[in-house]
Amino acid sequence: MMKKRFLAVYLLPIFSLIGCAQPQILEEIGLITTIGYDVGEKGKINGTAVELKIEPDAKTDVKIVETQAYSVRGLNTSGNKKTSKKLLAGQLRVILLGEELGKQGMLHVSETLTKDPAISDLSYLSIVEGEARDLLNLNDLHIPNIGIHLYRLIEQNTKDELMPSATLQETLHRYYTVGRDPFMPILKNIDNKEVRYTGVGIFKDDRLVGRISTDQSFYLKLINDKYKAGSTDLIFMSESPKLRGKSHVEGRTVISLDTIHSSSDLKLVNETNLEFDIKIKLNARLIDINSDIDLTKSNNLKLFEKEVSKQMEERVENLITYCQSKNSDVIGLGEVYRASVRHSKLTDEKWHKMYKDAKVNVNVDFKMMRSGIND
Amino acid sequence: MLSTFLLFFIIHDIQVGIGIQGFQRIIFLEAKHDAWISVILSGILTHLIVFMIIKTLQVYGSSDIYGIHHDIYGKWVGRMMNSLYILYCLLTSLVIMKNYIEVIQTWMFPQVPSWFFSISLLLIVVYGVTGGVRVIVGVCFFNVILSIWMLGLIGFPIRYFDYTSFLPILESNIPAILKGTFKMTFTVVGFEILYAIYPHLNEKKKVQKFAHLAIATTTILYLLLILIAIAYLSSGQLEKSIWVTLSLFKIVKLPFIERMEYIAIAFWMLIIIPNIMLYLWAAVRGMNRTFNAKEFHFIWIFSLILFISSLFLNTRQKINNFNDTFAIAAFYLTYCYPIILFVFVLIKKKVKGSKEKQI
């Protein structure tokens, strides 16, 4: 009996003390939902944070806090000097990197961010054409909260598989994998009225070295991931008169594909004279075509499928050639090489030397599954 | 007396302690992407050792390591060995406590001083240990049951798997893999509690079964975690994160809670506490068996020692060095020593047997 009372006397105050560990009351903190990094003056980093305020009387519930500091963490400290509420990054959803900063290397930014346990690894990374601060300072009545707007924009497009997914975890994963380089979507502030997804930035190690268009990013995803339900438009010139688009002057054929299911297979076929085979299988629904071709005839269907496959092959090849010219291996051919060659002791440096001259054979196998409810 | 099936919970809980939060990196640094082979090997090795431990204990029927030492080495050397074992138990308690506090401080409450956590943890531990072995085992049982949900969190990283990370299999050489197995010690230790808990189990015949079942479960869990870690994180990331298992949880996001790992870390206390309790209990029990000391006093004395020594381990670097040294000591004590003891016990038995025959 004595023992128990003895313990209770000591334990009770301890347990009640545990409640005293840093309370974080919503009204007293400024939640950062989006943060943008740019190159500042004299080696500093310019940080622009979107702070979400919980203040019922305020007209807008976001505030843009802009500060400069020498380090990423320093931005937080100097940001606090400007705000009445303590800035916390626990709700950070989007991280923007200015184009110039991307060119100088993004590693230190993303590394510092993952070191912080409060920041989720699922935060989206994105490159901004121009400066990140301009994008965040976008002033439009229809976008009352730029932070949430950006987050929804990226999330929606990533889910629909129009945009390649580049979360903090995925980007660092790609960066730290030997024989693979990261990529990120590019956003742009257009006339201070809207934000648009304009392309995908490709990196060599952690430096932004080039960009591919949004259409090309479809092929990037086609090689990298499995598609489950993406969609795309394909515009092409066909040599076959049957397929030639009727209404267009130049004879371009436009097709629209939807519910795309794809899988890809990368293989190393020649170790010494670096050669890879990429096989892509693609099933999709045709929802639009501007040609008069009668696809109920099996001959025509075959021709159509072959033509589409050929066009896609060409585009994939173009994409790879472009990436090779920038020496950026976003496809991860190096990883395939590392996984197939025993004791290769591959390093990123070694791979970038080999990668340029690698030969890649592309093979696309397109199958039309159905074409809507009317023929 | 305890039901023997509870042994499953005791061993499983004490093995899954602090090491599980970050063992992947340590193994990966040695064996690279073949680290999972190291984990399997370590599991097999543990099975062998546990088999031997139980065989040793069975020779004596119903004694613990303290009695066995006394019988084999005689009074003085036996006492010395017992003290060594008690010291080991205390060190383990310290390692567990300090590492857990480190995790809480890094992830959740950087401002709260560590003495505060040690006092709170130790008071709960003391409370449990004064209740006796039945209370401790009860805590073990419920804690294993209550933490099963955490397995569900493992499912989230699977979406981001990259299977090529495993290829080519067996690229690193055998010594590297064995080194990885050696480094697993810190994570797998705990089964040696059998030495202390054995006399308290009621059906000695079933001990073998439940002990091996527990170890198999732990091995499968570790294997799963290392496979996920290798496939989810790339090599550079793995080499940098200190608590890989917790980092895996970093992407768990549920509609009602944004960041699940905070709950996981807080919940981890349920796993940690019975571990410290068991080791402290084993130490106190050793004092009682060897020196006839009063258990109640030594619970408090040992807690005080633990508290004071925990104050000196205050930086990541110190804790890391301490862990490494501890892991080596633990390897000799939990993997090599049982074999030696087993041999000694067998020889003793033979000598005794032949003497009896002569008479």
XYZ file of C-alpha atoms in Angstrom:
734
model
C 0.000 0.000 0.000
C 2.771 2.365 0.968
C 4.684 1.559 -2.186
C 1.753 2.383 -4.399
C 1.062 5.709 -2.768
C 4.734 6.543 -2.933
C 4.763 5.964 -6.676
C 1.522 7.785 -7.291
C 2.872 10.864 -5.598
C 5.840 10.943 -7.941
C 4.135 9.833 -11.104
C 1.208 12.229 -11.050
C 3.202 15.459 -11.300
C 5.386 13.927 -13.980
C 2.425 12.985 -16.120
C 0.834 16.365 -15.713
C 4.122 17.981 -16.657
C 4.213 16.121 -19.950
C 1.363 18.323 -21.097
C 3.704 21.303 -20.899
C 5.796 20.421 -23.937
C 5.513 23.293 -26.430
C 1.846 23.722 -27.130
C 1.234 24.847 -30.684
C -2.015 26.680 -30.855
C -3.399 27.145 -34.332
C -4.147 30.829 -33.808
C -0.584 31.533 -32.818
C 1.228 29.960 -35.726
C 1.592 30.792 -39.373
C 1.421 27.668 -41.436
C 3.609 27.686 -44.493
C 1.849 25.862 -47.304
C 4.130 26.733 -50.174
C 7.631 27.982 -50.345
C 9.661 29.239 -53.270
C 13.418 29.498 -53.496
C 15.363 31.795 -55.790
C 18.904 32.888 -56.189
C 19.338 36.032 -54.114
C 22.051 38.666 -53.963
C 25.620 37.792 -53.024
C 25.196 34.079 -52.664
C 22.082 34.358 -50.583
C 18.912 32.438 -51.175
C 15.710 34.308 -51.629
C 12.806 32.545 -50.006
C 9.169 33.344 -50.567
C 6.733 31.632 -48.280
C 2.972 31.540 -48.458
C 1.749 31.810 -44.929
C -1.716 30.640 -44.084
C -3.201 32.775 -41.358
C -5.976 31.779 -39.094
C -7.528 35.174 -38.549
C -11.243 35.575 -38.949
C -11.154 39.357 -39.457
C -8.554 39.456 -42.193
C -9.624 40.024 -45.778
C -7.383 37.378 -47.216
C -6.120 34.466 -45.243
C -2.726 34.261 -46.899
C 0.317 36.413 -46.620
C 3.462 36.287 -48.686
C 6.630 36.499 -46.620
C 9.784 37.194 -48.530
C 13.216 36.991 -46.979
C 16.837 36.432 -47.847
C 19.348 34.307 -46.012
C 22.472 32.309 -46.659
C 20.893 28.973 -45.858
C 17.560 27.317 -46.304
C 17.038 27.027 -42.577
C 18.113 30.594 -42.099
C 15.156 31.702 -44.181
C 12.840 30.434 -41.517
C 14.580 32.425 -38.827
C 14.671 35.610 -40.809
C 11.084 35.021 -41.898
C 10.038 34.946 -38.280
C 11.410 38.432 -37.815
C 8.746 39.688 -40.161
C 5.696 37.924 -38.892
C 3.614 38.177 -35.785
C 3.041 34.452 -35.788
C 5.547 31.667 -35.522
C 6.237 30.188 -38.926
C 6.014 26.419 -39.094
C 6.484 24.177 -42.100
C 4.482 21.170 -40.975
C 1.861 21.753 -43.661
C 4.272 22.399 -46.493
C 2.784 21.003 -49.699
C 4.635 22.592 -52.594
C 8.272 23.578 -52.958
C 9.120 25.815 -55.889
C 12.574 26.343 -57.248
C 13.419 29.297 -59.433
C 14.928 28.435 -62.796
C 18.250 30.035 -61.933
C 18.529 28.134 -58.664
C 17.694 24.936 -60.491
C 20.564 25.559 -62.849
C 22.922 26.056 -59.918
C 21.803 22.862 -58.207
C 18.817 21.977 -56.117
C 20.341 19.364 -53.866
C 21.084 21.441 -50.804
C 17.536 22.754 -50.777
C 15.820 19.384 -50.961
C 18.281 17.757 -48.595
C 17.759 20.332 -45.890
C 14.036 19.941 -46.284
C 14.034 16.176 -45.811
C 16.215 16.523 -42.756
C 13.366 18.291 -41.008
C 11.024 15.683 -39.551
C 8.144 18.130 -39.765
C 8.229 18.245 -43.564
C 6.401 15.504 -45.368
C 8.239 13.533 -48.004
C 5.148 13.850 -50.149
C 5.603 17.563 -50.753
C 5.701 18.363 -54.443
C 8.750 19.886 -56.032
C 8.506 22.070 -59.059
C 10.626 24.374 -61.190
C 9.364 27.866 -61.975
C 10.091 29.471 -65.281
C 11.562 32.780 -64.241
C 11.449 33.458 -60.539
C 9.503 31.585 -57.925
C 8.641 34.811 -56.138
C 6.852 36.176 -59.178
C 4.714 33.084 -59.351
C 3.790 33.293 -55.692
C 3.056 36.987 -55.926
C 0.533 36.322 -58.651
C -2.397 38.581 -58.109
C -5.709 37.391 -59.348
C -9.136 37.593 -57.802
C -9.960 34.049 -58.760
C -6.967 32.658 -56.976
C -7.446 33.788 -53.387
C -4.899 31.340 -52.009
C -1.972 30.742 -54.311
C -0.523 28.034 -52.068
C -3.577 25.802 -52.166
C -4.096 26.625 -55.833
C -0.641 25.374 -56.748
C -1.038 22.295 -54.628
C -4.365 21.386 -56.233
C -3.014 22.110 -59.693
C -0.067 19.810 -59.233
C -2.005 17.144 -57.409
C -4.787 17.052 -59.965
C -2.417 16.844 -62.904
C -0.241 14.243 -61.270
C -3.215 12.076 -60.454
C -4.470 12.296 -64.033
C -0.970 11.386 -65.114
C -0.487 14.469 -67.210
C 2.364 15.614 -65.055
C 5.231 13.386 -63.968
C 5.204 13.011 -60.233
C 8.099 14.731 -58.476
C 7.662 14.589 -54.740
C 10.547 15.240 -52.390
C 10.969 11.516 -51.834
C 10.854 10.625 -55.526
C 13.246 13.376 -56.545
C 15.810 12.476 -53.942
C 15.353 8.825 -54.788
C 16.144 9.535 -58.418
C 19.032 11.745 -57.503
C 20.623 9.207 -55.188
C 20.117 6.269 -57.503
C 23.254 5.622 -59.463
C 22.448 5.933 -63.135
C 19.325 8.028 -62.894
C 18.667 11.739 -62.917
C 15.727 13.649 -61.500
C 13.111 15.695 -63.320
C 10.478 18.140 -62.204
C 7.476 19.813 -63.779
C 7.879 23.429 -64.830
C 5.258 26.007 -63.894
C 4.915 29.464 -65.305
C 3.150 32.619 -64.329
C 1.326 33.755 -67.441
C 0.557 37.478 -67.592
C 0.066 37.550 -63.872
C -3.280 35.864 -64.405
C -2.773 32.166 -64.331
C -0.329 29.450 -63.512
C 0.363 26.972 -66.225
C 2.213 23.730 -66.436
C 4.542 24.327 -69.359
C 7.021 21.499 -69.426
C 9.328 19.220 -67.559
C 12.788 20.230 -66.466
C 15.431 17.555 -66.741
C 18.474 17.444 -64.534
C 22.005 16.236 -64.724
C 22.803 15.202 -61.139
C 21.184 18.075 -59.319
C 21.462 20.715 -62.026
C 18.729 21.755 -64.364
C 20.124 21.271 -67.856
C 17.189 21.199 -70.199
C 13.484 20.998 -70.646
C 11.031 18.891 -72.520
C 7.539 19.853 -73.522
C 4.413 18.638 -71.798
C 3.705 16.396 -74.786
C 7.107 14.822 -74.509
C 6.607 14.255 -70.821
C 3.922 11.772 -71.834
C 6.613 9.625 -73.423
C 8.892 10.082 -70.459
C 6.189 8.683 -68.254
C 5.489 5.964 -70.780
C 9.017 4.658 -70.371
C 9.366 5.267 -66.659
C 6.107 4.223 -65.129
C 3.076 2.198 -65.764
C 0.128 4.135 -67.062
C -3.154 3.273 -65.539
C -5.531 5.787 -67.028
C -3.723 8.607 -68.736
C -4.751 10.420 -71.877
C -3.007 12.198 -74.710
C -3.434 13.804 -78.078
C -1.241 12.630 -80.873
C -0.745 14.746 -83.959
C 1.079 13.206 -86.831
C 1.629 13.254 -90.560
C 1.013 9.939 -92.129
C 2.385 8.784 -95.418
C -0.545 6.520 -95.988
C -3.302 8.355 -97.869
C -5.962 6.394 -96.047
C -5.051 7.915 -92.738
C -4.564 11.449 -93.886
C -6.673 13.924 -91.999
C -9.393 15.365 -94.208
C -10.099 18.745 -92.795
C -6.579 19.855 -92.177
C -4.710 21.634 -94.867
C -1.380 20.056 -94.223
C -2.898 16.639 -93.980
C -2.186 16.213 -90.346
C -3.924 13.441 -88.501
C -5.026 14.078 -84.958
C -6.009 11.294 -82.648
C -7.014 11.436 -79.046
C -6.291 8.571 -76.737
C -7.727 7.930 -73.339
C -7.680 5.291 -70.551
C -4.194 4.370 -71.533
C -2.710 1.275 -70.006
C 0.926 0.761 -70.607
C 3.919 -1.147 -69.436
C 7.510 -0.807 -70.443
C 10.517 -3.036 -70.359
C 14.078 -1.784 -70.469
C 16.819 -4.217 -71.263
C 20.535 -4.066 -71.747
C 21.417 -6.015 -74.890
C 25.056 -5.169 -75.377
C 27.422 -4.455 -72.531
C 30.514 -3.420 -74.407
C 28.951 -1.281 -77.113
C 26.259 0.040 -74.870
C 22.919 -0.853 -76.419
C 19.481 -0.915 -74.847
C 16.112 -2.225 -75.916
C 13.017 -0.420 -74.776
C 9.771 -2.253 -75.322
C 6.578 -0.411 -74.626
C 3.173 -2.003 -74.668
C 0.285 0.365 -74.881
C -3.431 -0.250 -74.808
C -5.797 2.638 -75.145
C -9.225 3.776 -76.115
C -9.511 5.943 -79.197
C -11.879 8.794 -78.487
C -11.218 11.050 -81.425
C -9.734 10.854 -84.880
C -10.031 13.427 -87.641
C -9.632 11.014 -90.508
C -12.251 9.154 -92.481
C -10.596 5.829 -92.121
C -12.988 2.955 -91.448
C -11.508 1.231 -88.454
C -14.001 -1.622 -88.472
C -11.992 -3.205 -91.265
C -9.217 -5.229 -89.772
C -6.766 -4.190 -92.482
C -7.304 -0.549 -91.718
C -7.072 -1.143 -88.009
C -3.753 -2.868 -88.444
C -2.447 -0.039 -90.559
C -3.677 2.457 -88.023
C -2.077 0.678 -85.102
C 1.169 0.300 -86.950
C 1.241 3.935 -87.917
C 0.585 5.096 -84.370
C 3.262 2.764 -83.024
C 5.730 4.128 -85.526
C 4.947 7.707 -84.647
C 5.335 6.994 -80.961
C 8.607 5.208 -81.493
C 9.926 8.227 -83.295
C 8.919 10.508 -80.477
C 10.427 8.331 -77.812
C 13.633 8.210 -79.806
C 13.614 11.976 -80.133
C 13.148 12.320 -76.428
C 16.045 10.024 -75.693
C 18.298 11.756 -78.182
C 17.464 15.078 -76.606
C 18.176 13.787 -73.104
C 21.438 12.307 -74.309
C 22.449 15.593 -75.853
C 21.907 17.208 -72.433
C 23.570 14.256 -70.718
C 20.626 13.753 -68.429
C 19.460 10.220 -67.838
C 15.916 10.750 -66.646
C 14.869 7.371 -67.992
C 17.215 5.480 -65.731
C 19.142 3.534 -68.332
C 22.115 3.648 -65.998
C 20.158 1.834 -63.354
C 19.291 -0.881 -65.849
C 22.973 -1.122 -66.658
C 23.925 -1.324 -62.989
C 21.313 -3.967 -62.321
C 22.364 -6.154 -65.232
C 26.130 -5.919 -65.086
C 27.728 -7.617 -62.103
C 30.442 -5.700 -60.267
C 30.079 -2.741 -62.594
C 30.982 -0.327 -59.737
C 28.986 2.288 -61.542
C 29.140 5.866 -60.351
C 27.139 8.778 -61.648
C 30.251 10.293 -63.122
C 31.208 7.130 -64.949
C 27.718 6.704 -66.224
C 27.418 10.211 -67.607
C 30.483 9.521 -69.704
C 29.044 6.306 -71.083
C 25.465 7.443 -71.410
C 26.023 9.894 -74.258
C 26.996 7.204 -76.717
C 24.501 4.571 -75.690
C 22.363 3.222 -78.479
C 18.700 2.780 -77.726
C 16.269 0.727 -79.773
C 12.679 1.599 -79.199
C 9.784 -0.680 -79.898
C 6.212 0.426 -79.292
C 3.332 -1.955 -79.509
C 0.096 0.002 -79.664
C -3.285 -1.686 -79.466
C -6.618 0.009 -79.800
C -8.990 -1.514 -77.315
C -12.255 0.229 -78.179
C -13.507 3.449 -79.587
C -16.366 4.746 -77.495
C -20.003 3.878 -77.949
C -20.245 4.720 -81.666
C -18.101 3.349 -84.409
C 4.567 -19.288 -12.877
C 3.806 -18.048 -16.350
C 2.061 -19.748 -19.220
C 4.674 -20.802 -21.700
C 2.917 -19.279 -24.686
C 3.622 -15.853 -23.177
C 7.250 -16.495 -23.993
C 6.373 -15.697 -27.588
C 5.358 -12.172 -26.602
C 8.292 -11.704 -24.265
C 10.921 -12.609 -26.823
C 9.247 -10.894 -29.735
C 8.730 -7.693 -27.797
C 12.217 -7.561 -26.363
C 13.793 -8.179 -29.771
C 11.758 -5.548 -31.528
C 13.023 -2.660 -29.540
C 15.094 0.233 -30.549
C 17.232 -1.344 -33.252
C 14.318 -1.823 -35.609
C 13.962 1.908 -36.082
C 17.180 2.210 -37.986
C 18.922 -1.099 -38.505
C 18.597 -0.923 -42.285
C 21.301 1.650 -42.753
C 23.847 -0.157 -40.624
C 23.368 -3.391 -42.526
C 23.187 -1.643 -45.867
C 26.507 0.101 -45.341
C 28.144 -3.323 -45.102
C 26.255 -5.556 -47.483
C 24.775 -2.974 -49.900
C 21.657 -4.190 -51.690
C 22.248 -7.741 -50.511
C 21.565 -6.608 -46.969
C 18.434 -8.711 -46.844
C 20.568 -11.856 -47.074
C 22.379 -10.711 -43.945
C 19.059 -10.429 -42.168
C 18.076 -13.969 -43.119
C 21.452 -15.296 -42.017
C 21.176 -13.463 -38.730
C 17.762 -15.046 -38.207
C 19.129 -18.529 -38.798
C 22.052 -17.877 -36.480
C 19.712 -16.668 -33.766
C 17.656 -19.841 -34.065
C 20.774 -21.923 -33.534
C 21.887 -19.930 -30.523
C 18.474 -20.024 -28.936
C 18.341 -23.763 -29.478
C 21.606 -24.018 -27.591
C 20.478 -21.706 -24.809
C 17.391 -23.802 -24.218
C 19.405 -27.026 -24.309
C 21.742 -25.557 -21.702
C 18.845 -24.581 -19.498
C 17.196 -27.972 -19.899
C 20.205 -29.698 -18.402
C 19.466 -27.926 -15.152
C 15.723 -28.276 -15.282
C 14.708 -25.159 -13.432
C 17.569 -22.800 -12.890
C 18.552 -19.508 -14.445
C 21.897 -18.290 -15.714
C 22.904 -17.112 -12.264
C 22.471 -20.586 -10.818
C 24.231 -22.191 -13.756
C 27.210 -19.859 -13.388
C 27.384 -20.663 -9.738
C 27.327 -24.368 -10.450
C 29.910 -24.308 -13.207
C 32.464 -21.756 -12.085
C 32.109 -22.103 -8.360
C 31.319 -19.312 -5.964
C 33.777 -16.543 -6.804
C 34.173 -16.814 -10.536
C 30.460 -17.469 -10.724
C 29.773 -14.248 -8.893
C 32.024 -12.395 -11.260
C 30.280 -13.793 -14.297
C 26.925 -12.954 -12.772
C 28.011 -9.396 -12.153
C 29.086 -9.204 -15.776
C 25.702 -10.378 -16.875
C 23.973 -7.902 -14.583
C 26.121 -5.138 -16.002
C 25.156 -6.224 -19.486
C 21.465 -6.040 -18.584
C 21.900 -2.546 -17.214
C 23.806 -1.407 -20.274
C 21.078 -2.735 -22.505
C 18.458 -0.832 -20.533
C 20.548 2.279 -20.939
C 20.969 1.768 -24.678
C 17.265 1.249 -25.199
C 16.269 4.219 -23.110
C 18.822 6.610 -24.535
C 18.111 5.743 -28.154
C 14.412 6.150 -27.705
C 14.864 9.509 -26.032
C 17.078 10.543 -28.921
C 14.300 9.685 -31.360
C 11.694 11.665 -29.446
C 13.996 14.632 -29.193
C 14.840 14.671 -32.867
C 11.397 14.054 -34.248
C 8.974 15.484 -31.772
C 10.198 17.590 -28.881
C 13.606 19.113 -29.539
C 13.258 21.556 -26.666
C 12.349 19.141 -23.899
C 15.464 18.107 -21.938
C 16.406 14.458 -21.928
C 16.546 14.097 -18.146
C 12.850 14.742 -18.173
C 12.231 11.818 -20.490
C 14.562 9.512 -18.576
C 12.825 10.286 -15.298
C 9.382 9.700 -16.768
C 10.403 6.473 -18.455
C 12.294 5.177 -15.438
C 9.453 5.868 -13.047
C 7.083 3.851 -15.195
C 9.686 1.129 -15.476
C 10.242 1.052 -11.732
C 6.510 0.896 -11.242
C 6.298 -2.147 -13.480
C 9.324 -3.937 -12.083
C 8.146 -3.578 -8.495
C 5.005 -5.365 -9.640
C 7.048 -8.436 -10.425
C 7.552 -10.577 -13.454
C 3.857 -11.254 -14.004
C 3.149 -7.558 -14.464
C 6.051 -7.134 -16.869
C 4.980 -10.054 -18.989
C 1.445 -8.751 -19.008
C 2.716 -5.454 -20.333
C 4.671 -7.319 -23.029
C 1.613 -9.249 -24.100
C -0.646 -6.246 -24.450
C 1.990 -4.140 -26.096
C 2.577 -6.636 -28.862
C -1.160 -6.944 -29.427
C -1.653 -3.188 -29.332
C 1.121 -2.392 -31.791
C 0.028 -4.767 -34.519
C -1.679 -1.911 -36.368
C 1.727 -0.409 -37.085
C 2.315 -3.177 -39.589
C -0.325 -1.510 -41.729
C 1.920 1.524 -42.133
C 4.409 -0.602 -44.013
C 1.951 -0.832 -46.890
C 2.266 2.834 -47.850
C 5.821 2.843 -49.224
C 5.035 -0.159 -51.419
C 3.505 2.167 -54.026
C 6.906 3.677 -54.654
C 8.812 0.458 -55.065
C 11.729 0.128 -57.405
C 12.501 -3.532 -57.785
C 15.686 -3.038 -59.783
C 17.344 -1.963 -56.539
C 17.791 -5.624 -55.640
C 19.593 -6.532 -58.824
C 22.066 -8.046 -59.381
C 21.526 -10.368 -56.459
C 24.627 -11.444 -54.530
C 26.780 -8.721 -55.993
C 28.535 -7.956 -52.741
C 30.930 -10.587 -51.501
C 30.359 -13.092 -48.712
C 32.509 -11.310 -46.066
C 30.473 -8.154 -46.549
C 27.231 -10.046 -46.076
C 28.583 -11.727 -42.960
C 29.667 -8.367 -41.646
C 26.104 -7.236 -42.151
C 24.944 -10.228 -40.150
C 27.336 -9.243 -37.399
C 25.922 -5.727 -37.399
C 22.445 -7.150 -36.954
C 23.373 -8.057 -33.370
C 22.273 -4.723 -32.007
C 18.855 -5.250 -33.518
C 18.246 -8.913 -32.712
C 19.508 -9.137 -29.145
C 16.928 -9.768 -26.490
C 16.481 -13.516 -26.782
C 19.098 -14.007 -24.046
C 16.353 -13.005 -21.612
C 15.531 -16.709 -21.786
C 18.403 -17.267 -19.377
C 16.580 -15.295 -16.740
C 12.947 -15.997 -17.486
C 13.228 -19.762 -17.970
C 12.563 -20.857 -14.341
C 9.322 -18.896 -14.364
C 7.751 -20.770 -17.255
C 5.364 -23.528 -16.334
C 5.622 -25.967 -19.230
C 9.276 -26.419 -20.022
C 8.578 -28.759 -22.921
C 6.935 -26.032 -24.966
C 9.681 -23.471 -24.465
C 11.525 -24.562 -27.602
C 8.411 -24.127 -29.739
C 7.387 -20.669 -28.587
C 10.902 -19.287 -28.471
C 11.556 -20.298 -32.065
C 8.178 -19.046 -33.159
C 8.967 -15.650 -31.671
C 12.340 -15.454 -33.367
C 10.911 -16.501 -36.706
C 8.282 -13.761 -36.421
C 10.915 -11.174 -35.637
C 13.121 -12.307 -38.510
C 10.238 -12.099 -40.956
C 9.402 -8.627 -39.708
C 12.995 -7.473 -40.109
C 13.236 -9.049 -43.534
C 10.107 -7.263 -44.627
C 11.409 -3.946 -43.346
C 14.751 -4.236 -45.053
C 13.204 -5.300 -48.352
C 10.905 -2.305 -48.234
C 13.733 0.019 -47.304
C 15.939 -1.130 -50.170
C 13.155 -0.896 -52.716
C 11.729 2.384 -51.471
C 14.870 4.366 -50.775
C 17.850 4.630 -53.050
C 21.315 3.810 -51.793
C 22.305 7.399 -51.029
C 19.152 8.019 -49.036
C 19.571 4.791 -47.107
C 23.112 5.668 -46.189
C 21.989 9.025 -44.838
C 18.876 8.396 -42.815
C 19.417 7.410 -39.217
C 15.961 5.970 -38.538
C 14.973 4.349 -41.782
C 11.856 2.627 -40.482
C 10.519 5.926 -39.239
C 11.437 7.574 -42.534
C 9.359 4.948 -44.291
C 6.404 6.144 -42.262
C 7.035 9.711 -43.339
C 4.822 9.310 -46.379
C 1.875 7.833 -44.561
C -0.977 10.252 -44.941
C -4.474 9.469 -43.840
C -7.576 11.602 -44.251
C -7.873 12.194 -40.541
C -4.209 12.546 -39.736
C -1.526 14.088 -41.845
C 1.630 12.627 -40.359
C 1.340 9.168 -38.957
C 4.939 8.734 -37.858
C 4.403 11.103 -34.951
C 1.841 8.714 -33.562
C 4.074 5.769 -34.340
C 6.956 7.319 -32.403
C 4.799 8.109 -29.408
C 3.342 4.643 -29.582
C 6.807 3.166 -29.648
C 7.027 3.832 -25.957
C 4.733 0.881 -25.451
C 7.329 -1.339 -27.085
C 10.262 0.257 -25.290
C 8.949 0.190 -21.762
C 8.591 -3.580 -21.271
C 12.061 -3.986 -22.788
C 13.639 -1.789 -20.164
C 11.468 -3.465 -17.545
C 12.624 -6.935 -18.527
C 16.287 -6.045 -18.504
C 16.049 -4.158 -15.254
C 14.151 -7.047 -13.771
C 16.819 -9.508 -14.976
C 19.512 -7.350 -13.397
C 17.708 -6.986 -10.108
C 16.915 -10.675 -10.076
C 20.612 -11.362 -10.636
C 21.503 -9.234 -7.613
C 19.054 -11.213 -5.564
C 20.268 -14.592 -6.769
C 23.964 -13.804 -6.508
C 24.281 -11.564 -3.496
C 20.976 -12.169 -1.763
C 20.285 -8.477 -2.160
C 16.821 -7.107 -1.620
C 15.147 -6.670 -5.002
C 13.115 -3.613 -4.065
C 16.181 -1.603 -3.072
C 18.092 -2.464 -6.162
C 15.257 -1.462 -8.447
C 15.710 2.069 -7.179
C 19.487 1.946 -7.037
C 19.790 0.662 -10.578
C 17.289 3.189 -11.855
C 19.319 5.924 -10.278
C 22.464 4.568 -11.925
C 20.671 4.428 -15.251
C 19.429 7.956 -14.835
C 22.818 9.382 -13.960
C 24.638 7.567 -16.738
C 21.991 8.648 -19.215
C 22.935 12.254 -18.479
C 26.407 11.673 -19.871
C 25.219 10.337 -23.194
C 23.969 13.586 -24.588
C 25.000 13.887 -28.229
C 24.247 11.868 -31.334
C 27.954 11.117 -31.706
C 28.318 9.755 -28.187
C 25.191 7.651 -28.491
C 26.388 6.295 -31.803
C 29.782 5.316 -30.413
C 28.137 3.812 -27.382
C 25.806 1.787 -29.586
C 28.698 0.474 -31.653
C 30.731 -0.573 -28.634
C 27.685 -2.067 -27.032
C 26.873 -4.023 -30.194
C 30.304 -5.658 -30.172
C 30.038 -6.560 -26.493
C 26.531 -7.847 -27.069
C 27.747 -10.023 -29.915
C 30.241 -11.795 -27.702
C 27.817 -12.104 -24.843
C 24.745 -13.240 -26.725
C 26.177 -15.117 -29.679
C 29.550 -16.486 -28.603
C 29.127 -16.954 -24.886
C 26.063 -19.272 -25.036
C 28.111 -21.711 -27.124
C 30.908 -21.723 -24.581
C 28.473 -22.089 -21.725
C 26.750 -24.935 -23.517
C 30.031 -26.774 -23.950
C 30.934 -26.215 -20.296
C 27.583 -27.499 -19.169
C 27.933 -30.600 -21.337
C 31.419 -31.326 -19.997
C 30.282 -30.815 -16.433
C 27.366 -33.139 -16.994
C 29.629 -35.829 -18.461
C 32.128 -35.562 -15.627
C 29.385 -35.665 -13.055
C 27.692 -38.561 -14.815
C 30.880 -40.610 -14.944
C 31.637 -39.838 -11.319
C 28.224 -41.033 -10.299
C 28.748 -44.238 -12.239
C 32.044 -44.896 -10.484
C 30.421 -44.598 -7.140
